[in-house]
Short mmCIF file of C-alpha atoms in Angstrom, two decimals:
data_model
loop_
_atom_site.label_atom_id
_atom_site.label_comp_id
_atom_site.label_asym_id
_atom_site.label_seq_id
_atom_site.Cartn_x
_atom_site.Cartn_y
_atom_site.Cartn_z
CA MET A 1218 0.00 0.00 0.00
CA GLY A 1219 1.36 3.38 -0.94
CA GLY A 1220 0.18 6.94 -0.48
CA ALA A 1221 -0.15 10.27 -2.23
CA VAL A 1222 0.09 13.74 -0.75
CA SER A 1223 -1.61 17.01 -1.60
CA ALA A 1224 -0.11 19.26 -4.23
CA GLY A 1225 1.98 22.14 -2.90
CA GLU A 1226 2.36 25.69 -4.11
CA ASP A 1227 6.15 25.58 -3.86
CA ASN A 1228 8.99 23.28 -2.79
CA ASP A 1229 8.49 23.96 0.94
CA ASP A 1230 4.80 23.13 0.65
CA LEU A 1231 5.68 19.86 -1.06
CA ILE A 1232 8.12 18.93 1.72
CA ASP A 1233 5.59 19.88 4.43
CA ASN A 1234 3.10 17.52 2.80
CA LEU A 1235 5.64 14.69 2.51
CA LYS A 1236 6.49 15.10 6.19
CA GLU A 1237 2.85 15.05 7.26
CA ALA A 1238 2.25 11.89 5.25
CA GLN A 1239 5.34 10.33 6.94
CA TYR A 1240 7.32 9.84 3.74
CA ILE A 1241 10.05 12.12 5.08
CA ARG A 1242 10.88 11.00 8.62
CA THR A 1243 14.41 12.20 9.43
CA GLU A 1244 15.87 15.69 9.71
CA ARG A 1245 18.81 15.10 7.36
CA VAL A 1246 16.48 13.93 4.57
CA GLU A 1247 14.16 16.89 5.15
CA GLN A 1248 17.08 19.33 4.94
CA ALA A 1249 18.27 17.82 1.65
CA PHE A 1250 14.79 18.00 0.11
CA ARG A 1251 14.32 21.63 1.18
CA ALA A 1252 17.72 22.61 -0.20
CA ILE A 1253 17.00 21.33 -3.73
CA ASP A 1254 14.02 22.91 -5.47
CA ARG A 1255 12.33 20.16 -7.47
CA GLY A 1256 11.02 22.75 -9.91
CA ASP A 1257 14.57 23.54 -11.03
CA TYR A 1258 14.76 20.09 -12.63
CA TYR A 1259 11.66 20.58 -14.78
CA LEU A 1260 11.60 22.24 -18.16
CA ASP A 1261 10.16 25.74 -17.75
CA SER A 1262 6.94 24.93 -19.60
CA TYR A 1263 6.18 22.06 -17.17
CA ARG A 1264 7.30 23.68 -13.90
CA GLU A 1265 3.73 24.29 -12.70
CA ASN A 1266 3.47 20.52 -12.07
CA ALA A 1267 6.73 20.24 -10.14
CA TYR A 1268 5.15 20.26 -6.68
CA LYS A 1269 2.55 17.58 -7.30
CA ASP A 1270 3.19 14.08 -6.00
CA LEU A 1271 3.44 12.69 -9.51
CA ALA A 1272 6.18 11.48 -11.81
CA TRP A 1273 7.18 13.56 -14.84
CA LYS A 1274 8.56 12.43 -18.18
CA ASN A 1275 9.46 14.41 -21.28
CA GLY A 1276 11.47 12.62 -23.94
CA ASN A 1277 14.40 11.00 -22.15
CA LEU A 1278 14.02 13.24 -19.08
CA HIS A 1279 12.28 11.59 -16.14
CA LEU A 1280 11.60 12.31 -12.48
CA SER A 1281 9.91 9.84 -10.13
CA ALA A 1282 7.12 10.95 -7.80
CA PRO A 1283 8.36 12.87 -4.73
CA CYS A 1284 7.00 10.26 -2.31
CA ILE A 1285 9.12 7.60 -4.02
CA TYR A 1286 12.29 9.71 -3.78
CA SER A 1287 11.45 10.29 -0.11
CA GLU A 1288 11.21 6.58 0.59
CA VAL A 1289 14.45 5.97 -1.33
CA MET A 1290 16.35 8.62 0.63
CA GLU A 1291 15.10 7.26 3.95
CA ALA A 1292 15.79 3.63 3.01
CA LEU A 1293 19.38 4.38 1.93
CA LYS A 1294 20.26 5.46 5.51
CA LEU A 1295 22.85 7.92 4.23
CA ARG A 1296 25.59 9.49 6.30
CA GLN A 1297 28.79 11.43 5.71
CA GLY A 1298 31.71 9.75 3.99
CA LEU A 1299 29.83 6.90 2.29
CA SER A 1300 30.12 5.94 -1.38
CA PHE A 1301 26.96 6.04 -3.52
CA LEU A 1302 26.15 4.72 -7.00
CA ASN A 1303 22.99 5.83 -8.81
CA LEU A 1304 22.02 3.45 -11.64
CA GLY A 1305 19.90 5.46 -14.06
CA SER A 1306 20.86 8.81 -12.55
CA GLY A 1307 18.60 10.83 -14.87
CA THR A 1308 18.37 14.57 -14.20
CA GLY A 1309 20.68 14.33 -11.17
CA TYR A 1310 17.96 15.50 -8.74
CA LEU A 1311 18.37 12.52 -6.39
CA SER A 1312 22.17 12.42 -6.70
CA THR A 1313 22.41 16.10 -5.75
CA MET A 1314 20.29 15.58 -2.63
CA VAL A 1315 22.43 12.57 -1.71
CA GLY A 1316 25.57 14.70 -2.10
CA LEU A 1317 24.34 17.12 0.56
CA ILE A 1318 24.33 14.29 3.11
CA LEU A 1319 27.53 12.48 2.02
CA GLY A 1320 29.69 15.56 2.57
CA PRO A 1321 33.07 16.38 1.03
CA PHE A 1322 34.71 13.02 1.75
CA GLY A 1323 32.03 10.82 0.22
CA VAL A 1324 31.81 9.34 -3.29
CA ASN A 1325 28.83 10.17 -5.52
CA HIS A 1326 28.63 8.47 -8.94
CA GLY A 1327 25.84 8.10 -11.48
CA VAL A 1328 25.35 6.07 -14.66
CA GLU A 1329 22.79 7.22 -17.22
CA LEU A 1330 21.96 5.63 -20.58
CA HIS A 1331 21.19 8.82 -22.51
CA LYS A 1332 23.91 11.36 -23.29
CA ASP A 1333 21.45 14.27 -23.54
CA VAL A 1334 20.16 13.50 -20.05
CA VAL A 1335 23.71 13.48 -18.63
CA GLU A 1336 24.30 16.89 -20.19
CA TYR A 1337 21.04 18.14 -18.67
CA ALA A 1338 22.07 16.77 -15.24
CA LYS A 1339 25.43 18.54 -15.45
CA GLU A 1340 23.71 21.83 -16.34
CA ARG A 1341 21.32 21.52 -13.38
CA LEU A 1342 24.20 20.66 -11.05
CA ASP A 1343 26.28 23.62 -12.24
CA ASP A 1344 23.32 25.95 -11.76
CA PHE A 1345 22.80 24.68 -8.20
CA ILE A 1346 26.44 25.15 -7.22
CA LYS A 1347 26.75 28.63 -8.74
CA ASN A 1348 23.36 30.14 -8.00
CA SER A 1349 21.63 28.47 -5.05
CA ASP A 1350 22.09 29.93 -1.57
CA SER A 1351 21.24 26.47 -0.22
CA PHE A 1352 24.60 25.22 -1.48
CA ASP A 1353 26.46 27.28 1.13
CA LYS A 1354 24.58 25.63 4.01
CA PHE A 1355 26.15 22.22 3.33
CA GLU A 1356 29.45 20.47 2.74
CA PHE A 1357 28.85 18.89 -0.63
CA CYS A 1358 29.85 15.69 -2.39
CA GLU A 1359 29.57 16.65 -6.05
CA PRO A 1360 28.03 13.94 -8.27
CA LYS A 1361 30.03 12.56 -11.21
CA PHE A 1362 27.91 11.29 -14.11
CA VAL A 1363 28.93 8.93 -16.92
CA VAL A 1364 27.04 7.79 -20.03
CA GLY A 1365 26.38 4.08 -20.41
CA ASN A 1366 24.15 1.10 -19.77
CA CYS A 1367 24.21 0.25 -16.06
CA LEU A 1368 23.98 -3.46 -16.92
CA GLU A 1369 27.38 -3.26 -18.64
CA ILE A 1370 29.53 -1.87 -15.82
CA SER A 1371 33.15 -3.03 -15.87
CA PRO A 1372 33.59 -6.07 -13.58
CA ASP A 1373 36.69 -4.56 -11.97
CA SER A 1374 34.78 -1.51 -10.66
CA HIS A 1375 34.77 -0.52 -7.00
CA GLN A 1376 32.05 -1.71 -4.64
CA TYR A 1377 29.77 0.90 -3.03
CA ASP A 1378 28.23 1.51 0.39
CA ARG A 1379 24.89 2.62 -1.04
CA MET A 1380 23.19 2.03 -4.39
CA TYR A 1381 19.91 2.95 -6.04
CA CYS A 1382 18.43 1.87 -9.35
CA GLY A 1383 15.78 4.10 -10.92
CA ALA A 1384 14.31 1.48 -13.27
CA GLY A 1385 12.56 -1.85 -12.85
CA VAL A 1386 15.03 -4.70 -12.34
CA GLN A 1387 14.35 -8.20 -13.58
CA LYS A 1388 15.09 -11.00 -11.12
CA ASP A 1389 18.01 -12.29 -13.21
CA HIS A 1390 19.82 -8.93 -12.76
CA GLU A 1391 19.34 -8.77 -9.00
CA ASN A 1392 22.56 -10.62 -8.12
CA TYR A 1393 24.54 -8.50 -10.58
CA MET A 1394 23.63 -5.40 -8.57
CA LYS A 1395 23.93 -7.01 -5.15
CA LEU A 1396 27.54 -7.99 -5.85
CA MET A 1397 28.46 -4.32 -6.39
CA LEU A 1398 27.61 -3.65 -2.73
CA LYS A 1399 30.15 -3.66 0.06
CA VAL A 1400 29.39 -5.86 3.07
CA GLY A 1401 27.07 -3.76 5.24
CA GLY A 1402 25.94 -1.80 2.17
CA ILE A 1403 22.35 -1.01 1.14
CA LEU A 1404 20.75 -1.29 -2.29
CA VAL A 1405 17.31 0.23 -2.97
CA VAL A 1406 15.79 -1.13 -6.14
CA PRO A 1407 12.37 -1.79 -7.77
CA ILE A 1408 11.93 -5.56 -8.16
CA GLU A 1409 8.65 -7.16 -9.28
CA ASP A 1410 6.58 -4.02 -8.60
CA GLN A 1411 8.05 -3.54 -5.11
CA LEU A 1412 10.54 -0.88 -4.07
CA THR A 1413 12.93 -3.10 -2.11
CA GLN A 1414 15.71 -2.40 0.39
CA ILE A 1415 18.50 -5.01 0.22
CA THR A 1416 21.24 -5.07 2.86
CA ARG A 1417 24.41 -7.08 2.30
CA THR A 1418 25.05 -8.84 5.62
CA GLY A 1419 28.01 -10.98 4.52
CA GLN A 1420 30.07 -12.12 1.55
CA SER A 1421 27.18 -14.30 0.34
CA SER A 1422 24.22 -13.20 2.47
CA TRP A 1423 21.63 -10.46 2.05
CA GLU A 1424 18.45 -9.31 3.77
CA SER A 1425 15.51 -7.87 1.81
CA LYS A 1426 12.61 -5.67 2.88
CA ASN A 1427 9.72 -4.42 0.73
CA ILE A 1428 9.10 -0.68 1.11
CA LEU A 1429 6.42 0.45 -1.33
CA ALA A 1430 4.32 -0.90 -4.20
CA VAL A 1431 5.50 0.77 -7.42
CA SER A 1432 5.61 0.32 -11.17
CA PHE A 1433 8.80 1.36 -12.97
CA ALA A 1434 9.75 1.10 -16.62
CA PRO A 1435 12.21 -1.80 -16.98
CA LEU A 1436 15.95 -1.41 -17.42
CA VAL A 1437 17.07 -1.16 -21.04
CA GLN A 1438 19.12 -4.22 -21.93
CA GLN A 1439 21.86 -4.33 -24.52
CA ASN A 1440 21.23 -6.26 -27.72
CA ARG A 1441 23.78 -9.04 -27.46
CA ALA A 1442 23.09 -10.20 -31.00
CA ASP A 1443 25.47 -7.49 -32.17
CA CYS A 1444 28.49 -7.84 -29.89
CA SER A 1445 30.33 -4.99 -31.62
CA LYS A 1446 27.91 -2.51 -30.02
CA LEU A 1447 28.47 -3.66 -26.46
CA GLU A 1448 30.44 -1.06 -24.53
CA THR A 1449 31.72 -1.62 -21.01
CA VAL A 1450 30.96 1.27 -18.68
CA GLN A 1451 33.96 2.62 -16.79
CA LEU A 1452 32.85 4.26 -13.56
CA PRO A 1453 34.72 7.33 -12.27
CA PRO A 1454 37.69 6.50 -10.00
CA PHE A 1455 37.57 6.96 -6.23
CA MET A 1456 39.63 10.16 -6.11
CA ILE A 1457 41.65 11.55 -3.21
CA ARG A 1458 41.07 15.29 -2.87
CA SER A 1459 43.94 17.60 -3.77
CA LEU A 1460 45.59 19.77 -1.10
CA GLN A 1461 44.05 22.83 -2.76
CA ASP A 1462 40.59 21.30 -2.61
CA LEU A 1463 41.05 20.20 1.01
CA SER A 1464 42.06 23.75 1.91
CA ARG A 1465 38.80 25.08 0.49
CA VAL A 1466 36.80 22.48 2.44
CA TYR A 1467 38.43 23.35 5.76
CA ILE A 1468 38.38 27.13 5.23
CA ARG A 1469 34.65 27.03 4.46
CA ARG A 1470 34.11 24.75 7.47
CA ALA A 1471 36.01 27.18 9.73
CA LEU A 1472 33.95 30.11 8.41
CA HIS A 1473 30.74 28.18 9.09
CA GLY A 1474 31.93 27.66 12.64
CA HIS A 1475 32.58 31.37 13.14
CA ILE A 1476 29.14 32.22 11.77
CA GLU A 1477 27.42 29.77 14.12
CA ASP A 1478 29.40 31.01 17.12
CA ALA A 1479 28.47 34.59 16.32
CA SER A 1480 24.78 33.88 15.77
CA PRO A 1481 22.38 33.73 18.75
CA ALA A 1482 20.85 30.30 19.28
CA ALA A 1483 17.39 31.65 18.47
CA GLU A 1484 18.53 32.77 15.02
CA ARG A 1485 19.84 29.31 14.16
CA VAL A 1486 16.46 27.63 14.72
CA PRO A 1487 14.88 27.10 11.27
CA HIS A 1488 11.69 29.04 10.72
CA LYS A 1489 8.58 26.88 10.61
CA ARG A 1490 5.85 28.16 8.37
CA LYS A 1491 2.32 28.17 9.67
CA ARG A 1492 0.16 26.22 7.29
CA ARG A 1493 -3.15 24.47 7.17
CA ARG A 1494 -3.49 20.76 7.45
CA CYS A 1495 -3.26 19.02 4.08
CA ARG A 1496 -5.51 16.26 2.89
CA ARG A 1497 -4.05 12.81 2.47
CA ARG A 1498 -5.28 10.28 -0.06
CA ARG A 1499 -4.63 6.57 0.05
CA ILE A 1500 -3.81 4.53 -3.04
CA ASN A 1501 -3.04 0.97 -3.98
CA THR A 1502 -0.03 1.46 -6.22
CA TYR A 1503 1.59 3.62 -8.92
CA VAL A 1504 1.08 2.70 -12.57
CA PHE A 1505 2.25 4.14 -15.88
CA VAL A 1506 -0.44 5.79 -18.01
CA GLY A 1507 1.30 6.85 -21.18
CA ASN A 1508 4.48 8.51 -19.93
CA GLN A 1509 3.16 9.42 -16.47
CA LEU A 1510 3.40 7.48 -13.20
CA ILE A 1511 -0.10 7.98 -11.78
CA PRO A 1512 -1.31 7.16 -8.24
CA GLN A 1513 -4.46 5.03 -8.17
CA ARG A 1514 -6.82 6.33 -5.51
CA VAL A 1515 -8.93 4.42 -3.02
CA GLU A 1516 -11.91 6.45 -1.87
CA SER A 1517 -11.78 7.23 1.84
CA GLU A 1518 -14.89 7.28 4.04
CA GLU A 1519 -13.24 10.02 6.12
CA GLU A 1520 -12.82 12.52 3.28
CA GLU A 1521 -15.83 14.64 4.28
CA ARG A 1522 -14.67 14.77 7.90
CA ILE A 1523 -11.19 15.84 6.82
CA GLU A 1524 -12.63 18.57 4.60
CA GLU A 1525 -14.62 19.89 7.58
CA GLU A 1526 -11.51 19.92 9.74
CA ILE A 1527 -9.62 21.86 7.07
CA LYS A 1528 -12.41 24.46 6.91
CA GLU A 1529 -12.41 24.82 10.71
CA GLU A 1530 -8.64 25.28 10.79
CA GLU A 1531 -8.82 27.89 8.02
CA GLU A 1532 -11.49 29.80 9.95
CA GLU A 1533 -9.37 29.70 13.12
CA GLU A 1534 -6.31 30.98 11.24
CA GLU A 1535 -8.38 33.79 9.74
CA GLU A 1536 -9.64 34.81 13.20
CA GLU A 1537 -6.09 34.78 14.59
CA LYS A 1538 -4.89 36.90 11.70
CA GLU A 1539 -7.68 39.45 12.26
CA GLY A 1540 -6.92 39.56 15.99
CA GLY A 1541 -3.24 40.14 15.28
CA ASP A 1542 -4.08 43.05 13.01
CA ASP A 1543 -5.92 44.77 15.89
CA GLU A 1544 -2.97 44.45 18.24
CA GLN A 1545 -0.01 45.34 16.05
CA PRO A 1546 0.91 45.65 12.37
CA LEU A 1547 2.35 42.58 10.67
CA LYS A 1548 6.12 42.62 10.38
CA SER A 1549 7.58 42.19 6.93
CA GLU A 1550 10.03 39.33 6.54
CA GLU A 1551 13.67 40.34 6.51
CA PRO A 1552 15.48 39.57 3.24
CA HIS A 1553 17.56 36.40 3.31
CA VAL A 1554 21.30 36.96 3.73
CA ASN A 1555 23.88 34.37 2.66
CA LEU A 1556 26.16 34.69 5.68
CA LEU A 1557 28.92 32.47 4.31
CA ARG A 1558 29.08 34.45 1.10
CA GLU A 1559 29.23 37.73 3.02
CA LYS A 1560 31.98 36.33 5.24
CA VAL A 1561 34.11 35.21 2.28
CA LEU A 1562 33.67 38.50 0.43
CA GLY A 1563 34.80 40.37 3.54
CA LEU A 1564 38.12 38.52 3.78
CA PRO A 1565 41.31 40.42 2.81
CA LEU A 1566 41.99 38.09 -0.13
CA PRO A 1567 42.43 38.49 -3.91
CA ASP A 1568 39.16 38.33 -5.86
CA ALA A 1569 40.24 35.13 -7.63
CA LEU A 1570 40.73 33.34 -4.30
CA LYS A 1571 37.39 34.62 -3.00
CA ALA A 1572 35.72 33.23 -6.14
CA TYR A 1573 37.43 29.88 -5.55
CA LEU A 1574 36.22 29.74 -1.95
CA LEU A 1575 32.72 30.48 -3.22
CA TYR A 1576 32.96 27.73 -5.88
CA TYR A 1577 33.01 30.49 -8.55
CA ARG A 1578 29.51 31.52 -7.53
CA GLU A 1579 27.69 33.95 -9.79
CA LYS A 1580 24.92 35.05 -7.45
#
């Protein structure tokens, strides 16, 4: 049994809804979802649908429903310093969120079949690094994407701590993926219409747990009738950071520390937006209709009661707002300030070095 959440007006609304429906359950996953605006991964003409709990597909570009990404992120049990492999990395949306949790000493690789999609993912990643203020709130493990069929990965490739596959996996490919895991590693993968969490408990032992009923398009398999077209995929190497790169990591970390020490505790508490209760709908599964992954609803006997509760809450909020107007004028929100950026720009350093510390940021 799966679930669907109400559509949001923006990315924060979407995350609020996912939290209320218990798809997002941990703080680190919530922070990653709030930092990456899902709408930035849509083509402009489709952005109005970005905050609905639905999949999106246009040509080779594809994004799974937000509730599925939420379950994937929670099931991966990510933490700093781990290695991650995304099979079918697509637009890079998931890989970028993962990178915010892995930190600067993790490994973040993706394999995508379509070259145009890899180029799109690199453009979205570059835009996030250069233009998003959210980037400066995290220590980031930048994703590295390669073009190729994830069923043709070189057999001498490294094993990974965490893996995800964004396409339906046939049973005969399950062991192929499980063997790429380190002992203690976790693979999240759709198998036989179930999003499944597989943990490698030993050299030849695994534990499996079904998470959510789903329906994914199957992995594209190479045509072995023409062996000349088979190309082995070489994954990026596990690189050791250069001294220059390490210096940037630790300088930014030190500046973050100074900012936190100088900020009152009350200012560091994230602002929680007051919002009305959203309506939850239950479904049986997710199925493809054309190019869309659509939730199938089950009518709830409690829908009328929930609608009444929503109306009551809206009336209460309206009364509170009117009462507040009588007592004192509403305060306008202060403009957001990127404290790390301001700190770097205030250092007595050459402009080129400041740009390097800011990851050549344009904003």
